[in-house]
mmCIF file of C-alpha atoms in Angstrom:
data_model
loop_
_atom_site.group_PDB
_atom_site.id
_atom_site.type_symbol
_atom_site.label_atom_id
_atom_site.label_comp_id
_atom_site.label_asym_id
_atom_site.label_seq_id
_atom_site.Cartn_x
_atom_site.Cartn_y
_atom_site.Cartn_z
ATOM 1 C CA UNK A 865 -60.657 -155.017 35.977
ATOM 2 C CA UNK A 866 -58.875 -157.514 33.649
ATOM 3 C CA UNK A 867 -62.172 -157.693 31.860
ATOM 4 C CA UNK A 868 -61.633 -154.890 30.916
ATOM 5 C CA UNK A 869 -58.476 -154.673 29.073
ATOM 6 C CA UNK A 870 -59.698 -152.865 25.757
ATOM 7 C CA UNK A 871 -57.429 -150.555 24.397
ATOM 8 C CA UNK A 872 -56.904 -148.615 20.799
ATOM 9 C CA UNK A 873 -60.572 -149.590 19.731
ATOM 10 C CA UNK A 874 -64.388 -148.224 19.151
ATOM 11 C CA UNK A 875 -66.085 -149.391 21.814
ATOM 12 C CA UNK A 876 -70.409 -149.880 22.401
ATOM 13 C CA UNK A 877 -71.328 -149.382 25.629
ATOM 14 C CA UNK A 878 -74.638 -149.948 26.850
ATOM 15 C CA UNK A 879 -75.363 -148.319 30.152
ATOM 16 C CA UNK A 880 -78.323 -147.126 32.264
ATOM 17 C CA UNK A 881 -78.706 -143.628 32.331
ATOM 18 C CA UNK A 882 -80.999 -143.975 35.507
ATOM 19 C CA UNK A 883 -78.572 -144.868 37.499
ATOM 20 C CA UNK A 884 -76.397 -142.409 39.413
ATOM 21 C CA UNK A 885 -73.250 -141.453 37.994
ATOM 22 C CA UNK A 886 -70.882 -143.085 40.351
ATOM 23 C CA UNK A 887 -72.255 -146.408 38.967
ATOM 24 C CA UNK A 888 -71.679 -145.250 34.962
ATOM 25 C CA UNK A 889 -68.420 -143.616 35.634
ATOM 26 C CA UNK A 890 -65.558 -146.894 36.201
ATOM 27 C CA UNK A 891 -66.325 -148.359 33.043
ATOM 28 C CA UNK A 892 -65.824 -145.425 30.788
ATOM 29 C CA UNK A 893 -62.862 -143.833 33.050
ATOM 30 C CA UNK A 894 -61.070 -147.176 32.007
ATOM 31 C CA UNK A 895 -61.826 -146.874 28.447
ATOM 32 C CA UNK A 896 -61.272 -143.742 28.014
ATOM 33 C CA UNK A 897 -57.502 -143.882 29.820
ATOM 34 C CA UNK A 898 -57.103 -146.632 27.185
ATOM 35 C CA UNK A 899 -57.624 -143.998 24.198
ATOM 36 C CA UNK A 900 -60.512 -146.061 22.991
ATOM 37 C CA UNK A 901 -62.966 -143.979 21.188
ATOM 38 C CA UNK A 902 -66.315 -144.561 23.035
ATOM 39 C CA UNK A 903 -70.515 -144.424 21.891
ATOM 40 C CA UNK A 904 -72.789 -144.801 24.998
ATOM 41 C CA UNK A 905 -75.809 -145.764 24.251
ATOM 42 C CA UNK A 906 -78.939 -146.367 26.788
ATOM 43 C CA UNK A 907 -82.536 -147.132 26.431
ATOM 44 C CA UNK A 908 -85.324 -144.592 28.056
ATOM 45 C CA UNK A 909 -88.390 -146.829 27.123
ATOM 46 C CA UNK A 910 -91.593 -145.352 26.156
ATOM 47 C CA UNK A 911 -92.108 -143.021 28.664
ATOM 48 C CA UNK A 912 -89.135 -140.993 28.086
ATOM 49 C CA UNK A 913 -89.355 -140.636 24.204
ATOM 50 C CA UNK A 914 -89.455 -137.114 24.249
ATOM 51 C CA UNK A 915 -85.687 -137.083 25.618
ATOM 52 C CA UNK A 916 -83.820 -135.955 22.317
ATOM 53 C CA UNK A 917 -80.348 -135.647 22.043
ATOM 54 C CA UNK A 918 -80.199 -132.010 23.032
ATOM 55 C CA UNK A 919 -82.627 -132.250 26.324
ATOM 56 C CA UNK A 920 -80.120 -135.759 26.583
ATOM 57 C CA UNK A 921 -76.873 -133.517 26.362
ATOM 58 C CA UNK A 922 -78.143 -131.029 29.158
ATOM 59 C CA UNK A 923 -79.348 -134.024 31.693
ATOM 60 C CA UNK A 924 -76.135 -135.977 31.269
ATOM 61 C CA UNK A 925 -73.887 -132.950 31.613
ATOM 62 C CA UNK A 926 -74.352 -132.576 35.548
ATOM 63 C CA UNK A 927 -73.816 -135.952 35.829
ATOM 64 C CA UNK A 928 -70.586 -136.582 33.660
ATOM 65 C CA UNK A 929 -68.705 -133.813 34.810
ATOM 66 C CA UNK A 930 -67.011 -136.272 37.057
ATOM 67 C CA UNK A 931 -65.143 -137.290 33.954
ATOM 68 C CA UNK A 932 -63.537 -133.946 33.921
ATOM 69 C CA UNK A 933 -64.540 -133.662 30.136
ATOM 70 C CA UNK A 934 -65.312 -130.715 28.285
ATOM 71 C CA UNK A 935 -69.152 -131.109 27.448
ATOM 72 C CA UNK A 936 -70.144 -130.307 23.500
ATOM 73 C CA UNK A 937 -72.101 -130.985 20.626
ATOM 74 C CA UNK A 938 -70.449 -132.324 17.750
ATOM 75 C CA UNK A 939 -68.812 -131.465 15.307
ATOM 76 C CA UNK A 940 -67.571 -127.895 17.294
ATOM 77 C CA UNK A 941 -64.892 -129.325 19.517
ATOM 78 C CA UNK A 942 -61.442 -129.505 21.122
ATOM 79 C CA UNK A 943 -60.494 -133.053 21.518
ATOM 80 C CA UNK A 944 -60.687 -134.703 24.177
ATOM 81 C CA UNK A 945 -64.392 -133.946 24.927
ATOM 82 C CA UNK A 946 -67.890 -135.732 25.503
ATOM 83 C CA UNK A 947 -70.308 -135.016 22.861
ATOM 84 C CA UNK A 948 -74.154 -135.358 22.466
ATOM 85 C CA UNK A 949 -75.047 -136.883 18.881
ATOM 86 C CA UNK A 950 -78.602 -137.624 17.190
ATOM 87 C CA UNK A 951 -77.360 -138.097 13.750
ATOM 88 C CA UNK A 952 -74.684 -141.467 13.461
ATOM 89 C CA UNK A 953 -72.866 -140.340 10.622
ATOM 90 C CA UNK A 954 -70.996 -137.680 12.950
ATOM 91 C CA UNK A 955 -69.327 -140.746 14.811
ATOM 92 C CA UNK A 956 -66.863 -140.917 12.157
ATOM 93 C CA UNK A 957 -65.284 -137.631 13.625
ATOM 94 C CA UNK A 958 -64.233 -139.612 16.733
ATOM 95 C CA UNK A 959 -60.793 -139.682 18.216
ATOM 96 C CA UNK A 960 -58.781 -141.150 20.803
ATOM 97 C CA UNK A 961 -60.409 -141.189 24.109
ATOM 98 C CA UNK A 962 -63.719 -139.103 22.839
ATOM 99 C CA UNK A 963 -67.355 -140.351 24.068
ATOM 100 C CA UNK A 964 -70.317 -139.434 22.088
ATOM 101 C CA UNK A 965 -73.445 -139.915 23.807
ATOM 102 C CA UNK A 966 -76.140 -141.055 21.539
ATOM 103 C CA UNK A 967 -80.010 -140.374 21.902
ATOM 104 C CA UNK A 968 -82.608 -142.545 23.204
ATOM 105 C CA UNK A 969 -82.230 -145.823 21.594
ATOM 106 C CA UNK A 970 -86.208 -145.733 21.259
ATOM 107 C CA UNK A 971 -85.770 -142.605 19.082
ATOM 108 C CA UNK A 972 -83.239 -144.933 16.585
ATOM 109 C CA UNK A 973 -84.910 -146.970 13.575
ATOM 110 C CA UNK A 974 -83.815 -150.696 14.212
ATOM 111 C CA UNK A 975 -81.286 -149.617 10.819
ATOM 112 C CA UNK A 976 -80.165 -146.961 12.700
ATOM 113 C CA UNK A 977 -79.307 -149.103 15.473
ATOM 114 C CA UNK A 978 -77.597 -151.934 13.457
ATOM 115 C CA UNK A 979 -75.342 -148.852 11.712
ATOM 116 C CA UNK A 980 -73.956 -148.066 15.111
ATOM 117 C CA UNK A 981 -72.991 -151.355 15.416
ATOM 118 C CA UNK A 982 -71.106 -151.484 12.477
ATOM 119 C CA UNK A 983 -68.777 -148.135 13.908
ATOM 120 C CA UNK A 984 -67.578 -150.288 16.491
ATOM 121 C CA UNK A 985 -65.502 -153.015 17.348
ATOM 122 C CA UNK A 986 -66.083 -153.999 20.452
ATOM 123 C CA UNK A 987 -69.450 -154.080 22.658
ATOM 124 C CA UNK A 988 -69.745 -153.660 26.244
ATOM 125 C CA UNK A 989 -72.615 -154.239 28.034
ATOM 126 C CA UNK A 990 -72.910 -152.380 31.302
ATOM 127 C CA UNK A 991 -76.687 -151.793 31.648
ATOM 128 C CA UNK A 992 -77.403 -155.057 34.328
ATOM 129 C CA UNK A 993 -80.743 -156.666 33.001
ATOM 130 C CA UNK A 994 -80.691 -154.944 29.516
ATOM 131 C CA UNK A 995 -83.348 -156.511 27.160
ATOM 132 C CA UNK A 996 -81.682 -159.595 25.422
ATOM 133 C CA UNK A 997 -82.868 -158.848 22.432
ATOM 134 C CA UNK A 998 -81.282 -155.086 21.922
ATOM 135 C CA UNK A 999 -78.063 -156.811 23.538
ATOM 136 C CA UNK A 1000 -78.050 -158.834 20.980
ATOM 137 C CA UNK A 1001 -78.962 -156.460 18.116
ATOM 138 C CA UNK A 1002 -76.247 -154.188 19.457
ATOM 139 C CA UNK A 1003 -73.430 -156.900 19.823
ATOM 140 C CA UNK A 1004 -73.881 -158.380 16.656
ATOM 141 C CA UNK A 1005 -70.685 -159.428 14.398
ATOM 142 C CA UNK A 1006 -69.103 -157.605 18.207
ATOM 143 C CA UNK A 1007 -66.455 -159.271 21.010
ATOM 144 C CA UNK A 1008 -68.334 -158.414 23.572
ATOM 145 C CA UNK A 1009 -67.851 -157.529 27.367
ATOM 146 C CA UNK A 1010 -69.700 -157.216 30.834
ATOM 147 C CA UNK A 1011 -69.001 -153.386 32.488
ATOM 148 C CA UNK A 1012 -67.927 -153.196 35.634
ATOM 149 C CA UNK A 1013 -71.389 -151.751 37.149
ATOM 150 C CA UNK A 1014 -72.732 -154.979 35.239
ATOM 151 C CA UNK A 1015 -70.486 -157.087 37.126
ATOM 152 C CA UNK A 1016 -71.205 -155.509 40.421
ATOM 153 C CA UNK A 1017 -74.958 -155.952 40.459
ATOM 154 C CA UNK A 1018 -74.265 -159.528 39.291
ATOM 155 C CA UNK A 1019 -72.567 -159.798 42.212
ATOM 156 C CA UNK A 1020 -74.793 -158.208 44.617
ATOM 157 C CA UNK A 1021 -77.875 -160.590 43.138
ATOM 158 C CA UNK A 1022 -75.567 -163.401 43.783
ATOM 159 C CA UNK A 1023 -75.279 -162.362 47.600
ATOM 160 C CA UNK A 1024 -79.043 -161.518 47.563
ATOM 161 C CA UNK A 1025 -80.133 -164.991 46.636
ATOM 162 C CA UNK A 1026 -77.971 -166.473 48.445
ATOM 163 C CA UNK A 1027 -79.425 -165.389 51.817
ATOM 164 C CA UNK A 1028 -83.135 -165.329 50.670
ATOM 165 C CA UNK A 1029 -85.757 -166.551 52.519
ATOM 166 C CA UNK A 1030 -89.540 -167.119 52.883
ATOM 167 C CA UNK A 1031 -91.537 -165.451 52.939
ATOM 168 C CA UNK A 1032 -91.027 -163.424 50.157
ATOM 169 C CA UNK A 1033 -92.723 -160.269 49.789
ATOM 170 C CA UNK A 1034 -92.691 -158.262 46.878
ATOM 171 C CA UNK A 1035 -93.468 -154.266 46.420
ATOM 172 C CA UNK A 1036 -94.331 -153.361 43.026
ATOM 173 C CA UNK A 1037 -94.964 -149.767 41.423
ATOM 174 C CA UNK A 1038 -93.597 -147.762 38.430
ATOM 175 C CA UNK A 1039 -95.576 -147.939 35.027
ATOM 176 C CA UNK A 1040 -94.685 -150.122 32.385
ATOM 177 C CA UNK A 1041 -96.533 -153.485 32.506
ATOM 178 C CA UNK A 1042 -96.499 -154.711 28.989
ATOM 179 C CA UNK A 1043 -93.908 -156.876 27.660
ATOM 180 C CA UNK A 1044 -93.521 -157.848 31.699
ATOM 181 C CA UNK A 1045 -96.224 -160.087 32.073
ATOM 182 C CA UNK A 1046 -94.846 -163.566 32.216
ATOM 183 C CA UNK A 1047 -91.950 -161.606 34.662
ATOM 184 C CA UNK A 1048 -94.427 -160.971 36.820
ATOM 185 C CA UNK A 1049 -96.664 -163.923 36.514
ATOM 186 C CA UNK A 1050 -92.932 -166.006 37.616
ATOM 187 C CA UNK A 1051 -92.865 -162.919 40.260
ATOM 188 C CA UNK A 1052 -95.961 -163.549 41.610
ATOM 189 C CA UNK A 1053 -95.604 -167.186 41.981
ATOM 190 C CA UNK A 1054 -92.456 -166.875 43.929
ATOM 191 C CA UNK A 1055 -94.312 -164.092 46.041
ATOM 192 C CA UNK A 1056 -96.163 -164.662 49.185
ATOM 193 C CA UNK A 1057 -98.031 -161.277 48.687
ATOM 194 C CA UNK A 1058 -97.471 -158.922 46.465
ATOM 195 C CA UNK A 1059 -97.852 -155.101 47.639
ATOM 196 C CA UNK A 1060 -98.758 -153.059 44.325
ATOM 197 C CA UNK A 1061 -98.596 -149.139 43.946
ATOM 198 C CA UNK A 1062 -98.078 -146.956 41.256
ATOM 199 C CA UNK A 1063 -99.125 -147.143 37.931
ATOM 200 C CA UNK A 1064 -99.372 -150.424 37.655
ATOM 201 C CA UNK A 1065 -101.946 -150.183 40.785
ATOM 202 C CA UNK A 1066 -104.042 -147.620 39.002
ATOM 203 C CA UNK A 1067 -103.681 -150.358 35.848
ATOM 204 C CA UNK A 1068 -105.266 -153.171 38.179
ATOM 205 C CA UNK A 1069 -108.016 -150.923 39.611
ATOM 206 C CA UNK A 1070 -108.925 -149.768 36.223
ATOM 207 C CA UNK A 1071 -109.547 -153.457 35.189
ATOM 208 C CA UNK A 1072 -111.309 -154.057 38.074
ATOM 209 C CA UNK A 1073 -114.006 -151.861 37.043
ATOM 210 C CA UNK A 1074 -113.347 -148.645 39.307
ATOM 211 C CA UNK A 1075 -112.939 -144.769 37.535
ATOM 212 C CA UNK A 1076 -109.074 -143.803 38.006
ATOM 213 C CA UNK A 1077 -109.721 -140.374 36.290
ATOM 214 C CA UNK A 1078 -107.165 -139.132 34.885
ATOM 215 C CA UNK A 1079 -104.268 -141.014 36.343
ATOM 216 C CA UNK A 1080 -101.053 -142.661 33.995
ATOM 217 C CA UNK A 1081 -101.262 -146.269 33.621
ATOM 218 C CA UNK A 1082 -99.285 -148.057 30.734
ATOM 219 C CA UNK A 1083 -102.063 -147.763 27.737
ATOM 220 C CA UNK A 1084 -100.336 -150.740 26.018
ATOM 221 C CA UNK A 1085 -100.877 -152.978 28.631
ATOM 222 C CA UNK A 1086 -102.623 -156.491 27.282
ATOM 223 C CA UNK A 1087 -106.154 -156.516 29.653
ATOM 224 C CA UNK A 1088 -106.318 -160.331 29.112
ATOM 225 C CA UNK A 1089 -102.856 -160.438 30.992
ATOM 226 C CA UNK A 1090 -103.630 -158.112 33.514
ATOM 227 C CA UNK A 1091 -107.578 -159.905 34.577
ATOM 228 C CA UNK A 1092 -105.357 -163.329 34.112
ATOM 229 C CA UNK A 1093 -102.402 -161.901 37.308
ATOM 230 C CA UNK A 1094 -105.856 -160.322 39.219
ATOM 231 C CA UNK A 1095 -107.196 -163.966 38.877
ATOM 232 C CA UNK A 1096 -104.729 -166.039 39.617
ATOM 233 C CA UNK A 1097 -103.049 -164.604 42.292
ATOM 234 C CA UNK A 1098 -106.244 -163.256 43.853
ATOM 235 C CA UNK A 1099 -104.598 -163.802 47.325
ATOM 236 C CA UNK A 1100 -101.456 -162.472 47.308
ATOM 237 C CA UNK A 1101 -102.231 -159.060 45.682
ATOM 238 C CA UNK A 1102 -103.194 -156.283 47.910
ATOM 239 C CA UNK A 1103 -104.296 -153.096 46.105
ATOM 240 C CA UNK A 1104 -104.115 -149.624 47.835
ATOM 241 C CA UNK A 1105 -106.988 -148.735 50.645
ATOM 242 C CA UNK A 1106 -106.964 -145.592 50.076
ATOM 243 C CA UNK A 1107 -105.039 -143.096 47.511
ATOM 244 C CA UNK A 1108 -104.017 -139.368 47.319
ATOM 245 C CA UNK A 1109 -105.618 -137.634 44.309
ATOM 246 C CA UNK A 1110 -106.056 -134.166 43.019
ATOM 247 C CA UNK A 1111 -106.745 -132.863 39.785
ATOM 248 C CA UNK A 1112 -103.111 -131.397 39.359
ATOM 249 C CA UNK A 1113 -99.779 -131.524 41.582
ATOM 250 C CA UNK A 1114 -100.809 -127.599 42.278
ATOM 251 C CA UNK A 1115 -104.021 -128.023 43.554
ATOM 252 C CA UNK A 1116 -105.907 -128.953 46.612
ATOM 253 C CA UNK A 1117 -105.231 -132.786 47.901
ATOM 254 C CA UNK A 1118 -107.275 -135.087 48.978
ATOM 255 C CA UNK A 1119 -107.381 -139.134 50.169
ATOM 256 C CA UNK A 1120 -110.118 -141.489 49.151
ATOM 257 C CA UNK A 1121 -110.868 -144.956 49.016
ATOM 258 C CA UNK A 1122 -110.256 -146.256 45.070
ATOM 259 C CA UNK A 1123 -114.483 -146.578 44.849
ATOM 260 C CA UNK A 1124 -114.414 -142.673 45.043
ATOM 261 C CA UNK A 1125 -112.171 -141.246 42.680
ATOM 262 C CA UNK A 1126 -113.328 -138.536 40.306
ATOM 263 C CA UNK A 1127 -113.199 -138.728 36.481
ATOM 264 C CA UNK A 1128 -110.993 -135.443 36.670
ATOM 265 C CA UNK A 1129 -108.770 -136.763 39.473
ATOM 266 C CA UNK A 1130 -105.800 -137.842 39.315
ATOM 267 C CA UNK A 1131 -103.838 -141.171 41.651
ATOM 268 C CA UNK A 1132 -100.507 -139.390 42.550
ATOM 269 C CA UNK A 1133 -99.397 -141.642 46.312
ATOM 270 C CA UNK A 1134 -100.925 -144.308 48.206
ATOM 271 C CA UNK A 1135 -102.507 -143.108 51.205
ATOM 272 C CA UNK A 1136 -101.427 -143.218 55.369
ATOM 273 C CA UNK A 1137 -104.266 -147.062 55.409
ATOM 274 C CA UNK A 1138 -102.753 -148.330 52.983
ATOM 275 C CA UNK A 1139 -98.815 -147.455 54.165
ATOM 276 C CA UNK A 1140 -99.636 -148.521 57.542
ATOM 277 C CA UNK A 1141 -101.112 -152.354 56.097
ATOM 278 C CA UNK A 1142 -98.389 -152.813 53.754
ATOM 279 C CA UNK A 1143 -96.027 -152.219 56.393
ATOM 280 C CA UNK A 1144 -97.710 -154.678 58.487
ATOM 281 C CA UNK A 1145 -96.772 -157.621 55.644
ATOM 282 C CA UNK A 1146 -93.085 -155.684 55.249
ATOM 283 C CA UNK A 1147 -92.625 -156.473 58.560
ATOM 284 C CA UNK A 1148 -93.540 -160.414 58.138
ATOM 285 C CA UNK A 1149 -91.154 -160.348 55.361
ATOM 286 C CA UNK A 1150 -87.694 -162.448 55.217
ATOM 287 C CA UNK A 1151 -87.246 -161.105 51.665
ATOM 288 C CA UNK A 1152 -88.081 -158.250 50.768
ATOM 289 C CA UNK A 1153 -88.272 -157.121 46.636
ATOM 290 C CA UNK A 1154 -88.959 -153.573 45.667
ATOM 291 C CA UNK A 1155 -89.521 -152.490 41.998
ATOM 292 C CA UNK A 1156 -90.731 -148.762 40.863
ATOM 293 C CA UNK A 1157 -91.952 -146.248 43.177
ATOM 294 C CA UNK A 1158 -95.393 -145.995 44.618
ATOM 295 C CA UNK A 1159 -96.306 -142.909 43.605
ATOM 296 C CA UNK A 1160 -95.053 -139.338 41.947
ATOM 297 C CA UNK A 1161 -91.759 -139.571 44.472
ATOM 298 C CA UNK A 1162 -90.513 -136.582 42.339
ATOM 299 C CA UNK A 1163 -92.654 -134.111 44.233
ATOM 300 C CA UNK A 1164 -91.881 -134.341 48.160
ATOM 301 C CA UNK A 1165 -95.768 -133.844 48.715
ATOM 302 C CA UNK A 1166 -96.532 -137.425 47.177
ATOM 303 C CA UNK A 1167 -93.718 -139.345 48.463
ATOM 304 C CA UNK A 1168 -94.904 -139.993 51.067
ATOM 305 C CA UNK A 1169 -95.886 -143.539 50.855
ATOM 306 C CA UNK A 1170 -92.828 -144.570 48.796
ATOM 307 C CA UNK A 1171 -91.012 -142.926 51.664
ATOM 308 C CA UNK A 1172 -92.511 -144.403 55.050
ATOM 309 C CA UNK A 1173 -92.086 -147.958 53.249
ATOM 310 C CA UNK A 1174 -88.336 -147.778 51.328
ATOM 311 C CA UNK A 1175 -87.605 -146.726 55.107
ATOM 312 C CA UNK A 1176 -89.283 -149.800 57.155
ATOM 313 C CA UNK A 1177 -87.175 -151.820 54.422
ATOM 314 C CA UNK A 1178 -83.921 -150.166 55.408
ATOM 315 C CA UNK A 1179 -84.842 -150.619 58.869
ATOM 316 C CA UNK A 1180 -85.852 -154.560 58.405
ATOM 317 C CA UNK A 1181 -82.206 -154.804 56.819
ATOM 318 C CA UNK A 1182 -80.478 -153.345 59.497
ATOM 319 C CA UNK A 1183 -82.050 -156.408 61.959
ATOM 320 C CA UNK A 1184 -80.590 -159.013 58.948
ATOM 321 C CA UNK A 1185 -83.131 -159.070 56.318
ATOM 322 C CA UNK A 1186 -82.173 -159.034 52.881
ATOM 323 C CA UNK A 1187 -83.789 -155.955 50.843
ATOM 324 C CA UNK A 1188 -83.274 -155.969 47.167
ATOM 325 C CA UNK A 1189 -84.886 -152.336 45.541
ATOM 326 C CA UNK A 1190 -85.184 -151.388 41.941
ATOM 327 C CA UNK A 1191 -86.651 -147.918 42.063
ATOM 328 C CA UNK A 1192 -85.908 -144.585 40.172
ATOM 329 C CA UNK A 1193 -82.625 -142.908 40.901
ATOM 330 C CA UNK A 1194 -84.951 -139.427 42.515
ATOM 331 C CA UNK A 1195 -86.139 -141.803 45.523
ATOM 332 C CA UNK A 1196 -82.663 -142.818 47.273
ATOM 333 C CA UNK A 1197 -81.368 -138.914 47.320
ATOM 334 C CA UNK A 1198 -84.527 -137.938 48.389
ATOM 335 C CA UNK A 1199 -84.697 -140.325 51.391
ATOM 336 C CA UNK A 1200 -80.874 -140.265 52.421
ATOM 337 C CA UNK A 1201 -80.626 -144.261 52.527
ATOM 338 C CA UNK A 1202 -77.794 -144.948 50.679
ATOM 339 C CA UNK A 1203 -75.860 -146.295 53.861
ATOM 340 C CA UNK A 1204 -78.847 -148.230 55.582
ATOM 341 C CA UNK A 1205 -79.520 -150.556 53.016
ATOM 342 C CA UNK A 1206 -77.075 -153.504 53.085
ATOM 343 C CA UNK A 1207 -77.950 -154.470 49.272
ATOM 344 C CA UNK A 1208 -79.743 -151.945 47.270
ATOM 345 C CA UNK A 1209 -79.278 -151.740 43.584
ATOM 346 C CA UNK A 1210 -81.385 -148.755 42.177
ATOM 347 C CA UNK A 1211 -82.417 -150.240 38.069
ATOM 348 C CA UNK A 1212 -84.298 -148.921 35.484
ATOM 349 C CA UNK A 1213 -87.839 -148.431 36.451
ATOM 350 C CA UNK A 1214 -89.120 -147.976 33.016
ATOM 351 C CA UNK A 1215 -88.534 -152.276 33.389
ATOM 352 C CA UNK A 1216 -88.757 -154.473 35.951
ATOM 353 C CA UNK A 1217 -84.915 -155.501 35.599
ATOM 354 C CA UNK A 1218 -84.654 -157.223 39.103
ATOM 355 C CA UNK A 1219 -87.707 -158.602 38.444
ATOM 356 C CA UNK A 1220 -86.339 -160.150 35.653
ATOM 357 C CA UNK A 1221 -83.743 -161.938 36.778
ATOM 358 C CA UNK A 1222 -85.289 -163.225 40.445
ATOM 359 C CA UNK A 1223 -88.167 -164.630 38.070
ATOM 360 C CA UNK A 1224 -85.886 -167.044 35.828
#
């Protein structure tokens, strides 16, 4: 903890809000017994623009009331408290051992950002994999810091590469794909095969000619990148079989091969073909590499595949395999697998953090 030895000052702190809140707490318990007055800040990405400070303050409140802090809005308040803020200039009401939680960084002008900045006097960055570029921006004219959660997932990707081994097979899901490419082109190349689900399957089968309907893949995406990963590593990527589609998560279900989806359908799971022959390369694997979830894992009904496979990884670690996950938050709860997994850090999956980092 001596990194940590920050007292009397107005401390930055970059964090990641999808991680559970045994992994945010440590940092900000120290800082706050140190009567530093504290701004978290974390970045959503794209697909969670819509959180604004007040849908922020109501999320974060179940999860922070481990602090034992009265939860508020500013400026109404009886010191010390936590506080939910979308306008900066309130942050000047700060005391002794207060946190204000600040909206979506995606929601902040790049002026806004560089004002918050200038409130503080220290930066601490405990959001493991955080783009370099908003670390930077952020820590600016700043002493900076590494969190403790920072410093523990450093640790546990130390361990993890330390007892890798070939071959290496990577599952990849979740939705964002551009800005990643040349993370996953390094991925790929370090890959023997490279299991793909999610959005970023329905992305792939889109290029590839076939109707997806209605499903989400990241609209942003550069094509040229995407047809130069299909082409390239031609070998090692195995698409989904089959899928589970319907036109809504209320109505009727059904599994089809990708040639048959419907232009009203939606891809919401992989189907039972294609969990069984993934789980036959899982089971070849000596590394195994998980990023994003295969499917809409916050509905039980199509979970399914996310589930049978995040299991046969637990299950491959047990026997001495290494697993390393980065997967939403919703999918270890769900599956009760926090003790089976011998390394298992759960990242942001709007990016592919872990990704990131085993790619350099």
């Amino acid at each position: 903890m001596a990194n940590l030895k920050i007292a009397n000052k107005t401390v930055l702190v970059l964090v990641d809000f999808f991680l559970p809140v045994q992994n945010l707490t440590p940092t900000l318990e120290i800082l706050t017994k140190n009567k530093n007055k504290i701004i978290v800040v974390s970045d959503f990405g794209r697909e969670t623009l819509d959180l604004h400070a007040a849908a922020l303050a109501e999320a974060m409140k179940r999860k922070f009331i481990v602090l034992k802090k009265n939860i508020n809005k500013l400026p109404e308040y009886d010191i010390p408290h936590m506080y939910f803020a979308s306008d900066t200039k309130l942050l000047s009401q700060m005391r002794s051992g207060d946190i204000v939680v600040v909206e979506n960084l995606n929601l902040l002008s790049r002026f806004e950002t560089n004002e918050l900045s200038k409130l503080a006097e220290v930066f601490v960055n405990d959001a493991f994999g955080a783009d370099e570029s908003l670390i930077k921006m952020l820590a600016q004219n700043l002493s900076k810091q590494e969190g403790l959660e920072s410093l523990r997932q450093k640790k546990s990707l130390d361990l993890f590469l330390s007892r890798s081994k070939k071959p290496l097979i990577l599952v990849l899901g979740g939705v964002d794909f551009s800005g990643k490419e040349a993370v996953l082109d390094n991925m790929m190349h370090k890959a023997e095969i490279v299991l793909v689900g999610g959005a970023i399957a329905n992305l792939f089968l889109k290029i590839q000619g076939l109707e997806i309907g209605k499903s989400v893949i990241d609209n942003q995406a550069d094509e040229k990148a995407v047809k130069k990963l299909l082409r390239d590593y031609r070998s090692k990527i195995k698409l989904p079989l089959d899928v589970v589609v319907a036109t809504s998560s209320s109505t009727k279900i059904e599994c089809v091969r990708p040639q048959q989806i419907k232009a009203h359908q939606r891809i919401l799971d992989i189907g039972p073909q294609t969990t069984l022959e993934f789980s036959k390369f899982i089971k070849q694997g000596k590394t195994l590499v998980w990023s994003g979830a295969l499917g809409r894992v916050e509905e039980k009904k199509f979970a399914h595949g996310t589930s049978a496979l995040l299991r046969l990884f637990a299950s491959r670690c047990a026997k001495g395999h290494v697993v390393a996950a980065a997967c939403g938050e919703t999918i270890l709860p769900m599956l009760a697998l926090e003790g089976s997994l011998t390394l298992l850090d759960v990242a942001q999956p709007k990016s592919l953090t872990l990704l990131k980092v085993l790619s350099q």
